[in-house]
Short mmCIF file of the C-alpha atoms (twelve columns), coordinates in Angstrom:
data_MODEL
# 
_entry.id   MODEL 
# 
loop_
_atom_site.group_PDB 
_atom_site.id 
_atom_site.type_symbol 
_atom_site.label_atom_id 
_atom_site.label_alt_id 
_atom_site.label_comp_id 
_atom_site.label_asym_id 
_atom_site.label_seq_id 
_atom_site.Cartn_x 
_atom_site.Cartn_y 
_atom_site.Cartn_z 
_atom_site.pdbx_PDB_model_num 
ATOM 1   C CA . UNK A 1   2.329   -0.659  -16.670 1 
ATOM 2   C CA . UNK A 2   2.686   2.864   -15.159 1 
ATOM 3   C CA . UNK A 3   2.517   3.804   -11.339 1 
ATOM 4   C CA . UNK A 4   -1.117  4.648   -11.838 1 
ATOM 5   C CA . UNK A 5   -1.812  1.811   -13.706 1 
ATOM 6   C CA . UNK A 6   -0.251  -0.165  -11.287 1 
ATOM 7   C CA . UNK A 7   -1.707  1.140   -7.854  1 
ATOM 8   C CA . UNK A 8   -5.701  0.870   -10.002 1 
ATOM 9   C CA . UNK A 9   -4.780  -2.911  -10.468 1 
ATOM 10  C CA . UNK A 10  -3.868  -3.843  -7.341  1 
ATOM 11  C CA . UNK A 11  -6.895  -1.526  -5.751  1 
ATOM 12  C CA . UNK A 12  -9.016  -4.050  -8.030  1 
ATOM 13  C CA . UNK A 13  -7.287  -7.266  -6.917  1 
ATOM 14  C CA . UNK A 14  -7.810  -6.795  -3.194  1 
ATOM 15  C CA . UNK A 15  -11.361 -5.043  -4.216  1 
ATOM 16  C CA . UNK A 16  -12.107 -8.528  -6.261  1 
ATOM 17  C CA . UNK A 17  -10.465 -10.441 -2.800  1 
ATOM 18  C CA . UNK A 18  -12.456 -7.925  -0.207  1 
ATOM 19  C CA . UNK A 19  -15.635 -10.814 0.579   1 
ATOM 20  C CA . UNK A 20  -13.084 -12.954 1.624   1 
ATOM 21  C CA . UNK A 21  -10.324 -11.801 2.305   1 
ATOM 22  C CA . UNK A 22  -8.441  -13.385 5.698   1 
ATOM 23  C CA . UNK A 23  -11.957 -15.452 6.197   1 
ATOM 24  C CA . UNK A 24  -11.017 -18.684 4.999   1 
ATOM 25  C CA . UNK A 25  -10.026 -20.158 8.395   1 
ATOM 26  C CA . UNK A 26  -6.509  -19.260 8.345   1 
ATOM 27  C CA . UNK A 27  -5.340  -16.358 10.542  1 
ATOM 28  C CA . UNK A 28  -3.129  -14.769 9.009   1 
ATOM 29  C CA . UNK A 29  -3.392  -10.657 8.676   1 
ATOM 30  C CA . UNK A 30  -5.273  -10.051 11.728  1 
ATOM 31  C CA . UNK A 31  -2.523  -11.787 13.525  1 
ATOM 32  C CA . UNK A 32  -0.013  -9.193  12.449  1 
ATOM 33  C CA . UNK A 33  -1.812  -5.757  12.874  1 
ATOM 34  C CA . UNK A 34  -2.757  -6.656  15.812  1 
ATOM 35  C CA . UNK A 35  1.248   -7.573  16.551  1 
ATOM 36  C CA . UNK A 36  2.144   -4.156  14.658  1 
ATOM 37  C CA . UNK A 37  -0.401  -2.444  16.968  1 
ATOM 38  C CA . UNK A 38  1.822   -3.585  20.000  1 
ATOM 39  C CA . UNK A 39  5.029   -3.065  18.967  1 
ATOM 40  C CA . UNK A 40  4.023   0.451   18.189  1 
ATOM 41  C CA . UNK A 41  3.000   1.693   20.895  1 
ATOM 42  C CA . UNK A 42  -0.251  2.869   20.663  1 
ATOM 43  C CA . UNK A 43  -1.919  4.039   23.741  1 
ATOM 44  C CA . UNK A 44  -5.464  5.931   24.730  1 
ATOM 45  C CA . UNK A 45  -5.858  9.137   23.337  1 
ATOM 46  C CA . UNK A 46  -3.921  9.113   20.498  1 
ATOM 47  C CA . UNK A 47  -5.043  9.477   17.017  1 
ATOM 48  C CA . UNK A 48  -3.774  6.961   14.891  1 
ATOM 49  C CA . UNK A 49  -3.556  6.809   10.542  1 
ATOM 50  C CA . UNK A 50  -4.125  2.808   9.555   1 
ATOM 51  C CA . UNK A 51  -2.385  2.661   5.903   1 
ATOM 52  C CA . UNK A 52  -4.188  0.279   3.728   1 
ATOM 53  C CA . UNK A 53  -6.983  -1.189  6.142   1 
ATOM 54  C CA . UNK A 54  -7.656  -3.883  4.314   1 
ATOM 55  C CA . UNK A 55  -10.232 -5.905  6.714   1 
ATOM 56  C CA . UNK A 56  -9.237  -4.153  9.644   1 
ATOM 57  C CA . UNK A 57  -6.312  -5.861  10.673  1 
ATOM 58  C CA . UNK A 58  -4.424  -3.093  12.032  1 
ATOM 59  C CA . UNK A 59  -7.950  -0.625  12.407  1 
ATOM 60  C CA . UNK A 60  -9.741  -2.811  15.081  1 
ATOM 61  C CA . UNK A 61  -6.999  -3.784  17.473  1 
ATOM 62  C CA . UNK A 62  -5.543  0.231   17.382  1 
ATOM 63  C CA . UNK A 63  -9.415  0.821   17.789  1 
ATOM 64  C CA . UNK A 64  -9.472  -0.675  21.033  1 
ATOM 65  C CA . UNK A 65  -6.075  0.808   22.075  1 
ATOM 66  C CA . UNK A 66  -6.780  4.211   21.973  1 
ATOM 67  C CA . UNK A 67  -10.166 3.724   23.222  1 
ATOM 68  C CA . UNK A 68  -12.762 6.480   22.847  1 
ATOM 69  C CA . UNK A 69  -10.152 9.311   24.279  1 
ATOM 70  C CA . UNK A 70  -8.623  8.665   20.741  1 
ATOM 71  C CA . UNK A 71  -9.391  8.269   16.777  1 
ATOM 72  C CA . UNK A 72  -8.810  5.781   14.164  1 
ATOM 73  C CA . UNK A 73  -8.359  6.827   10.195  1 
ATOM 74  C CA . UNK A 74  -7.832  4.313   7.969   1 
ATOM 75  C CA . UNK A 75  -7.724  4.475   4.174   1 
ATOM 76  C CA . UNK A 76  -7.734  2.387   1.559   1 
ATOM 77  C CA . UNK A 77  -7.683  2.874   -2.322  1 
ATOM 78  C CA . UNK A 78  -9.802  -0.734  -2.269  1 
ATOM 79  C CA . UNK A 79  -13.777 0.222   -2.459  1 
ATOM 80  C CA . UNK A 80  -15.089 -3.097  -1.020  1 
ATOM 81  C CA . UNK A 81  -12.328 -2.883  1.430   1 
ATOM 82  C CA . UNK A 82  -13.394 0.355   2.732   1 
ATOM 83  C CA . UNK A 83  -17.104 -0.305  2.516   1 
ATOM 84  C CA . UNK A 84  -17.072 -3.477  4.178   1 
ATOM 85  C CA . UNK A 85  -14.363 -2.656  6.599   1 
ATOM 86  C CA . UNK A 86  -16.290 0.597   7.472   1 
ATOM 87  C CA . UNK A 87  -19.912 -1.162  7.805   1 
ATOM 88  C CA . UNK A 88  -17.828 -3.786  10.539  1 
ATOM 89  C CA . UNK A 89  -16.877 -0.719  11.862  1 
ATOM 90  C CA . UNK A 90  -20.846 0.860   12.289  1 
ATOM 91  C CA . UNK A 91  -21.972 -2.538  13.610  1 
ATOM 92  C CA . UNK A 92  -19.268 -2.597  16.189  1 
ATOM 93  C CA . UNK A 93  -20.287 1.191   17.354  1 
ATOM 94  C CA . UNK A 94  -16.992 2.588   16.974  1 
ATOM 95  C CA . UNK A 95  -17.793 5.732   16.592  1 
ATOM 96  C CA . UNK A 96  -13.953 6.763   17.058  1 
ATOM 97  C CA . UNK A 97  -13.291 4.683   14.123  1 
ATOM 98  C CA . UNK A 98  -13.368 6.514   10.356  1 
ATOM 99  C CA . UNK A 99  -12.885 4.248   7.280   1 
ATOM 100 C CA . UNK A 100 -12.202 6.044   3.721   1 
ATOM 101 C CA . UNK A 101 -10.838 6.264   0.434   1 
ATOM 102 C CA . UNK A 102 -7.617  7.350   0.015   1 
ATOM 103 C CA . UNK A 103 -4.448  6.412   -1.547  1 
ATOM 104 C CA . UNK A 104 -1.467  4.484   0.341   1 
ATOM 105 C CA . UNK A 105 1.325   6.331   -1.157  1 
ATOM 106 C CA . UNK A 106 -0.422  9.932   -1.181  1 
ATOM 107 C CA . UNK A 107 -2.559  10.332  1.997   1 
ATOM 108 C CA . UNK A 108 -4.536  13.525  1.462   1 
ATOM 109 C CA . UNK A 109 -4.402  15.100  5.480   1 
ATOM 110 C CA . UNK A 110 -3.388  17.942  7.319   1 
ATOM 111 C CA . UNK A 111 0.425   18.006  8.206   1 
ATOM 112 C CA . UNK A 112 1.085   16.788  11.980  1 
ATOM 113 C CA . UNK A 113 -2.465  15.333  12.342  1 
ATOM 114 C CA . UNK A 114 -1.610  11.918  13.725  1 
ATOM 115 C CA . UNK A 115 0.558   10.266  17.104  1 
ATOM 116 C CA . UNK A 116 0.878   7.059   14.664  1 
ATOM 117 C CA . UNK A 117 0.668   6.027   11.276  1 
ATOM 118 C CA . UNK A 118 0.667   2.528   11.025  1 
ATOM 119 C CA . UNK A 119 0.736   0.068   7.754   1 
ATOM 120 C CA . UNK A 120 0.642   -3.642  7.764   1 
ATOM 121 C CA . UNK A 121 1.931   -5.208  4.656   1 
ATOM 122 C CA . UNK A 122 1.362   -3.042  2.179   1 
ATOM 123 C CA . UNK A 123 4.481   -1.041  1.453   1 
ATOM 124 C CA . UNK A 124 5.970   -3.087  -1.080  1 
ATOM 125 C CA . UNK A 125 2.840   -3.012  -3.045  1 
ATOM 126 C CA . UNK A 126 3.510   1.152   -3.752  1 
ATOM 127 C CA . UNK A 127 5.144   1.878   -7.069  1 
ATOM 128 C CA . UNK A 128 7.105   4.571   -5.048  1 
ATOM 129 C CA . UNK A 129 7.674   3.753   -1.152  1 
ATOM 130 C CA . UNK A 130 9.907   6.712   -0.426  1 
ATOM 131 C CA . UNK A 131 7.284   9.123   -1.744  1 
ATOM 132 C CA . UNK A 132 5.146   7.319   0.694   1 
ATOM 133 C CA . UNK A 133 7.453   7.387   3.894   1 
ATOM 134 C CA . UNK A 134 7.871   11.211  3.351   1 
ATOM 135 C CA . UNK A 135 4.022   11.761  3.528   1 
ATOM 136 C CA . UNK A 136 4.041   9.527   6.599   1 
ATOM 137 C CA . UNK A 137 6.530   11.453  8.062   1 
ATOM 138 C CA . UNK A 138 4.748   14.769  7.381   1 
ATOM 139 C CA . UNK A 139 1.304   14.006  8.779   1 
ATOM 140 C CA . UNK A 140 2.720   12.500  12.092  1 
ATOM 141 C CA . UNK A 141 3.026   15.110  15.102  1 
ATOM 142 C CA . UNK A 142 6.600   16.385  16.172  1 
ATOM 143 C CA . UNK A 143 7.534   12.435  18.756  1 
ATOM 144 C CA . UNK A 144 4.928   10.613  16.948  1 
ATOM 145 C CA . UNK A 145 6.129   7.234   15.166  1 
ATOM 146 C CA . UNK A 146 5.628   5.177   12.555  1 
ATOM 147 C CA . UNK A 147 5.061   1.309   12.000  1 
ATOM 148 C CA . UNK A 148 5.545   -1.004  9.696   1 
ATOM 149 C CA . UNK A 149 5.472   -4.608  8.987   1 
ATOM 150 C CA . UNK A 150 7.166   -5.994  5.749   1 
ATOM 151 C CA . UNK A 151 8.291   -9.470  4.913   1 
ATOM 152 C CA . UNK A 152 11.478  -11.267 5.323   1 
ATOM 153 C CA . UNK A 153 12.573  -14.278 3.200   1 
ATOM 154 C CA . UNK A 154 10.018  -16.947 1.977   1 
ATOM 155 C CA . UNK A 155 9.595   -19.922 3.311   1 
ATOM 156 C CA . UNK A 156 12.035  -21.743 1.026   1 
ATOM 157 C CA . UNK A 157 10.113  -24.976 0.919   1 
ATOM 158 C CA . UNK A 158 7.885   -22.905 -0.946  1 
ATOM 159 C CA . UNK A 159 10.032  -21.076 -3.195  1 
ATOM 160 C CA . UNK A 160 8.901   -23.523 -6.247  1 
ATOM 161 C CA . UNK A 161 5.380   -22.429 -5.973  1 
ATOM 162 C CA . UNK A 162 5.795   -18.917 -5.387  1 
ATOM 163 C CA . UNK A 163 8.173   -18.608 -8.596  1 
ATOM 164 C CA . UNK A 164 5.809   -20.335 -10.808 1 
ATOM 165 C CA . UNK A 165 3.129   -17.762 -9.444  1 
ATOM 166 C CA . UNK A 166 5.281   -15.017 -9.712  1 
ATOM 167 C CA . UNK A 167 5.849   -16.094 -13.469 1 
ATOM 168 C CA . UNK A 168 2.264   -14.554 -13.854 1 
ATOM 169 C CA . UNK A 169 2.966   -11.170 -13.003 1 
ATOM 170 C CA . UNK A 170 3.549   -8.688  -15.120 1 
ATOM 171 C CA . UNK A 171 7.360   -7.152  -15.082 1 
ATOM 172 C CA . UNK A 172 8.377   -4.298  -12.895 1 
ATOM 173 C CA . UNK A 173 6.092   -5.828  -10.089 1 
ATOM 174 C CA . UNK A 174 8.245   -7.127  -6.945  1 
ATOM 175 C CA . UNK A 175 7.595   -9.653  -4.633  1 
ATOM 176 C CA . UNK A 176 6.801   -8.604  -0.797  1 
ATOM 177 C CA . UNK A 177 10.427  -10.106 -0.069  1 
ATOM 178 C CA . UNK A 178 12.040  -8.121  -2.688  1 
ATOM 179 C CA . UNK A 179 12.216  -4.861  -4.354  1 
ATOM 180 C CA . UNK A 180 12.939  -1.648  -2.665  1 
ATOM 181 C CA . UNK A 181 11.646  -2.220  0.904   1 
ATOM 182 C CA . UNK A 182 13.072  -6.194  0.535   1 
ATOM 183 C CA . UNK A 183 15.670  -6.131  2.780   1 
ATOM 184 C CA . UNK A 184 15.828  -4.168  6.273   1 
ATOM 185 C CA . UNK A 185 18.666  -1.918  5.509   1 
ATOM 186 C CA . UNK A 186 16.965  -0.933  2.288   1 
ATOM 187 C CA . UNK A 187 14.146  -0.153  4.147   1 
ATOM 188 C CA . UNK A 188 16.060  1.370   6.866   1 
ATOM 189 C CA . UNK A 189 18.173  3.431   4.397   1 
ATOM 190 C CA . UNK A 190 14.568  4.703   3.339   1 
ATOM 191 C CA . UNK A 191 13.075  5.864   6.298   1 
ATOM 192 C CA . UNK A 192 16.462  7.389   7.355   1 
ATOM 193 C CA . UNK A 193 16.471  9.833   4.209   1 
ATOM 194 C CA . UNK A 194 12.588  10.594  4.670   1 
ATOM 195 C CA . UNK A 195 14.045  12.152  8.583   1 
ATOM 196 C CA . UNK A 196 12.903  9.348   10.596  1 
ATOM 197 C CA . UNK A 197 15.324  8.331   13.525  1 
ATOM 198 C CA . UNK A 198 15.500  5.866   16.497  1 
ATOM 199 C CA . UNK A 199 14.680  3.114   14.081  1 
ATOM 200 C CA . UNK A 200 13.645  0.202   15.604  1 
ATOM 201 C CA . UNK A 201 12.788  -3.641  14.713  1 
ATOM 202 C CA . UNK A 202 11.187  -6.819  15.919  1 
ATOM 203 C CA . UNK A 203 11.608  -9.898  13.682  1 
ATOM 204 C CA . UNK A 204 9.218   -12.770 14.641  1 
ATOM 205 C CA . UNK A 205 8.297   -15.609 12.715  1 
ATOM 206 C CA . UNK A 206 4.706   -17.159 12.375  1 
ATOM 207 C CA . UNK A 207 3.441   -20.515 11.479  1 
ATOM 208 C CA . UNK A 208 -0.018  -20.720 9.165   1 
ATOM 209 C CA . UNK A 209 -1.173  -24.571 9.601   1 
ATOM 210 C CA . UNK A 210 -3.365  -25.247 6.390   1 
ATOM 211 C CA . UNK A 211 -5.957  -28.061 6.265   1 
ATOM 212 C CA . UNK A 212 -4.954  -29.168 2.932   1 
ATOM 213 C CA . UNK A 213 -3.736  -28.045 -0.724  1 
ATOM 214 C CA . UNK A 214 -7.660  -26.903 -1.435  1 
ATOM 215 C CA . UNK A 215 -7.194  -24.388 1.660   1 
ATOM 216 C CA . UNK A 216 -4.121  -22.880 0.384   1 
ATOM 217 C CA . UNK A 217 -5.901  -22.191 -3.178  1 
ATOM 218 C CA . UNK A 218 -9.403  -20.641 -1.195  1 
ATOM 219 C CA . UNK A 219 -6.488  -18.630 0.763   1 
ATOM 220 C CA . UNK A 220 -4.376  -17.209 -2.190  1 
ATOM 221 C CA . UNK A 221 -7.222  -16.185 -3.761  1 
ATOM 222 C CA . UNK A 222 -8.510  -14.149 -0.803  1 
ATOM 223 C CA . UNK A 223 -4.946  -12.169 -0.851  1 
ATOM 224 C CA . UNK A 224 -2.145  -10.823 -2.217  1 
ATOM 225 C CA . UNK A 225 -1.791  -13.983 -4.877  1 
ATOM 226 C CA . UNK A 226 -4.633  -13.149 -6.305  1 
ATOM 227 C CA . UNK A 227 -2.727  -10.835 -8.222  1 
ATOM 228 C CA . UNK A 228 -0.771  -14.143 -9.687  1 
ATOM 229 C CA . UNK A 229 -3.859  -16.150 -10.069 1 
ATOM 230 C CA . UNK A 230 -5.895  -13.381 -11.898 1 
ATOM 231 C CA . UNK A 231 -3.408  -13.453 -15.159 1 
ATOM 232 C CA . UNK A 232 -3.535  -17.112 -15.586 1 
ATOM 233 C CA . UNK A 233 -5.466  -17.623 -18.837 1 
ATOM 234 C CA . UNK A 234 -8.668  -18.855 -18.511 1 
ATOM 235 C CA . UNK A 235 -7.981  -21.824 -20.440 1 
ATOM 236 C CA . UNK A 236 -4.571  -22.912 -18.771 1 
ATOM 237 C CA . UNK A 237 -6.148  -22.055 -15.215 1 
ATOM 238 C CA . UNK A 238 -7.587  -25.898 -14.451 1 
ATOM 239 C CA . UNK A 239 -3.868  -27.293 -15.656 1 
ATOM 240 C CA . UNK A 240 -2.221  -24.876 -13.533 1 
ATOM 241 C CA . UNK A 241 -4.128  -25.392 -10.405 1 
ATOM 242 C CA . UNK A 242 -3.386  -29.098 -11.218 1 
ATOM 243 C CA . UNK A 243 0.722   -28.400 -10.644 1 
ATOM 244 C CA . UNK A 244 0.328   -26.065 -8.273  1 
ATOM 245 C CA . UNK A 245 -1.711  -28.166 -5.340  1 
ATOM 246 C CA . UNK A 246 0.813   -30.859 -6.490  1 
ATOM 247 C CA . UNK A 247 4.013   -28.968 -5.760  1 
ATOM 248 C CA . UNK A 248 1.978   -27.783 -2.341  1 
ATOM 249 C CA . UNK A 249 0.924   -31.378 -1.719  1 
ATOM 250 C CA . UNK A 250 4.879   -32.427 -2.041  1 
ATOM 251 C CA . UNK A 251 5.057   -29.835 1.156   1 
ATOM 252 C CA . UNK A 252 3.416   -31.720 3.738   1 
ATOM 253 C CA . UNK A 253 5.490   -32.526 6.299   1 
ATOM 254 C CA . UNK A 254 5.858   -36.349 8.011   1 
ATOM 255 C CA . UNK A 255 2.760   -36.000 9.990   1 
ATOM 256 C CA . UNK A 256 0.913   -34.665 7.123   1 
ATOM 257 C CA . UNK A 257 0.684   -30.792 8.265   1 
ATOM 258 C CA . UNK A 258 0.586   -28.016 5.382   1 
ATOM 259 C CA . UNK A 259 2.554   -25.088 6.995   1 
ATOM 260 C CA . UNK A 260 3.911   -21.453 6.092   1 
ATOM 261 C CA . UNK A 261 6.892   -20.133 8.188   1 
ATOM 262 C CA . UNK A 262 6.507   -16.554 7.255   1 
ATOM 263 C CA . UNK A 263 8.923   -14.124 8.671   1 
ATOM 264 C CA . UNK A 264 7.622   -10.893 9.687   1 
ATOM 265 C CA . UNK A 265 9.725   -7.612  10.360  1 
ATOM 266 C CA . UNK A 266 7.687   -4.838  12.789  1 
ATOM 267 C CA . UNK A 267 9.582   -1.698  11.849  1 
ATOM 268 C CA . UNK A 268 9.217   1.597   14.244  1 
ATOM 269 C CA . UNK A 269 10.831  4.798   13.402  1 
ATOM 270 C CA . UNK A 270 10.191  8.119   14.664  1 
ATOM 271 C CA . UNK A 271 9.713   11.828  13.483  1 
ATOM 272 C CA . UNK A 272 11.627  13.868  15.961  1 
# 
């Protein structure tokens, strides 16, 4: 699979995801770009880039931040993310607020046109993330910053179902806690050679309570897993889902809570 071939597939998977995607009663994505919004800094007036909207995560809270002094882009190569993230948008009257097309690793704007460019777990997905960081770096103004948040280590009491899932995908895709941006001095390294300085990080962990196994499945299919879960064969798919809510039964803990201990990394760098 090429890089173009790549970035179309994964535009489908979250396009296929996009009607539910973080609405399945667990909060999860709004949690962190609303997190990433904070640790960034931004403030009224400023005009902010939000990298792969998704549903808004990152677009509503840095919507309210800058208030109507200041603007929101936000892009995504996704078309029912963008149309259903930008009609949220309209209802809400944010008229500050534009929602588009646009590609995470190539964002088409003017050099020096934003305070902040922002991107909530979505980095890892890019065939190339250093190609990315430099365009980040060229269409934030001279003091602006950037922010990211990327994935630490899995939660290693699910490390058996995340490597059966994984066995799904095709090769040359990484995992969010792998790959080039996988660790934080590979990502550091990374934003260092792009010119970014005064690198910065908050590592914070957060606990998803599930209701049950059933809730997990609704859930991965509403994300990033989807990507797993779409290559399954059709006819292995019941047998599959069998083992898999088995080895995430087998997680429960003694009071019989489903949990995910994800580790998040906020990363803020900026252009000098």
């Amino acid at each position: 699979m090429g890089d173009e071939g790549r970035k179309q597939w994964i535009a489908g998977v979250f396009d296929r995801a996009s009607d539910t995607y973080d609405d399945v009663g667990v909060r999860f994505f709004a949690v962190f770009g609303r997190r990433l919004v904070e640790v960034a800094g931004v403030a009224p007036g400023m005009d902010v880039l939000d990298v792969g909207t998704g549903r808004g995560a990152v677009l509503f809270p840095a919507a309210a931040a800058v208030t109507n002094t200041g603007t929101v882009t936000a892009i995504d190569l996704a078309e029912g993310m963008v149309s259903r993230t930008a009609a949220d948008a309209h209802a809400e009257g944010l008229h500050h607020v534009d929602v588009q097309l646009g590609d995470a690793e190539s964002p088409d704007f003017p050099p020096e046109s934003f305070d902040r460019v922002l991107s909530s777990l979505v980095i890892f997905f890019l065939p190339d993330p250093a190609k990315a960081v430099s365009a980040y770096h060229r269409l934030l103004r001279p003091g602006g910053r950037l922010g990211l948040t990327t994935f630490g280590p899995d939660d290693t009491q699910w490390q058996p179902v995340m490597e059966r899932l994984r066995s799904f995908l095709p090769p040359g895709v990484p995992s969010p806690a792998a790959g080039p941006v996988g660790t934080a001095e590979k990502l550091d390294a990374m934003l260092r050679a792009a010119g970014f300085t005064e690198i910065e990080a908050v590592e914070e962990e957060h606990v998803t309570v599930l209701k049950d196994p059933e809730q997990w499945w609704r859930f991965s299919w509403s994300a990033g897993l989807r990507a797993s879960l779409e290559r399954i064969p059709a006819e292995e798919l019941d047998d599959v889902k069998r083992e898999l809510l088995g080895l995430v039964d087998g997680i429960r803990d003694a009071s019989g809570r489903l949990t995910i201990r994800s580790a998040l990394r906020y990363t803020v760098a900026a252009k000098p």
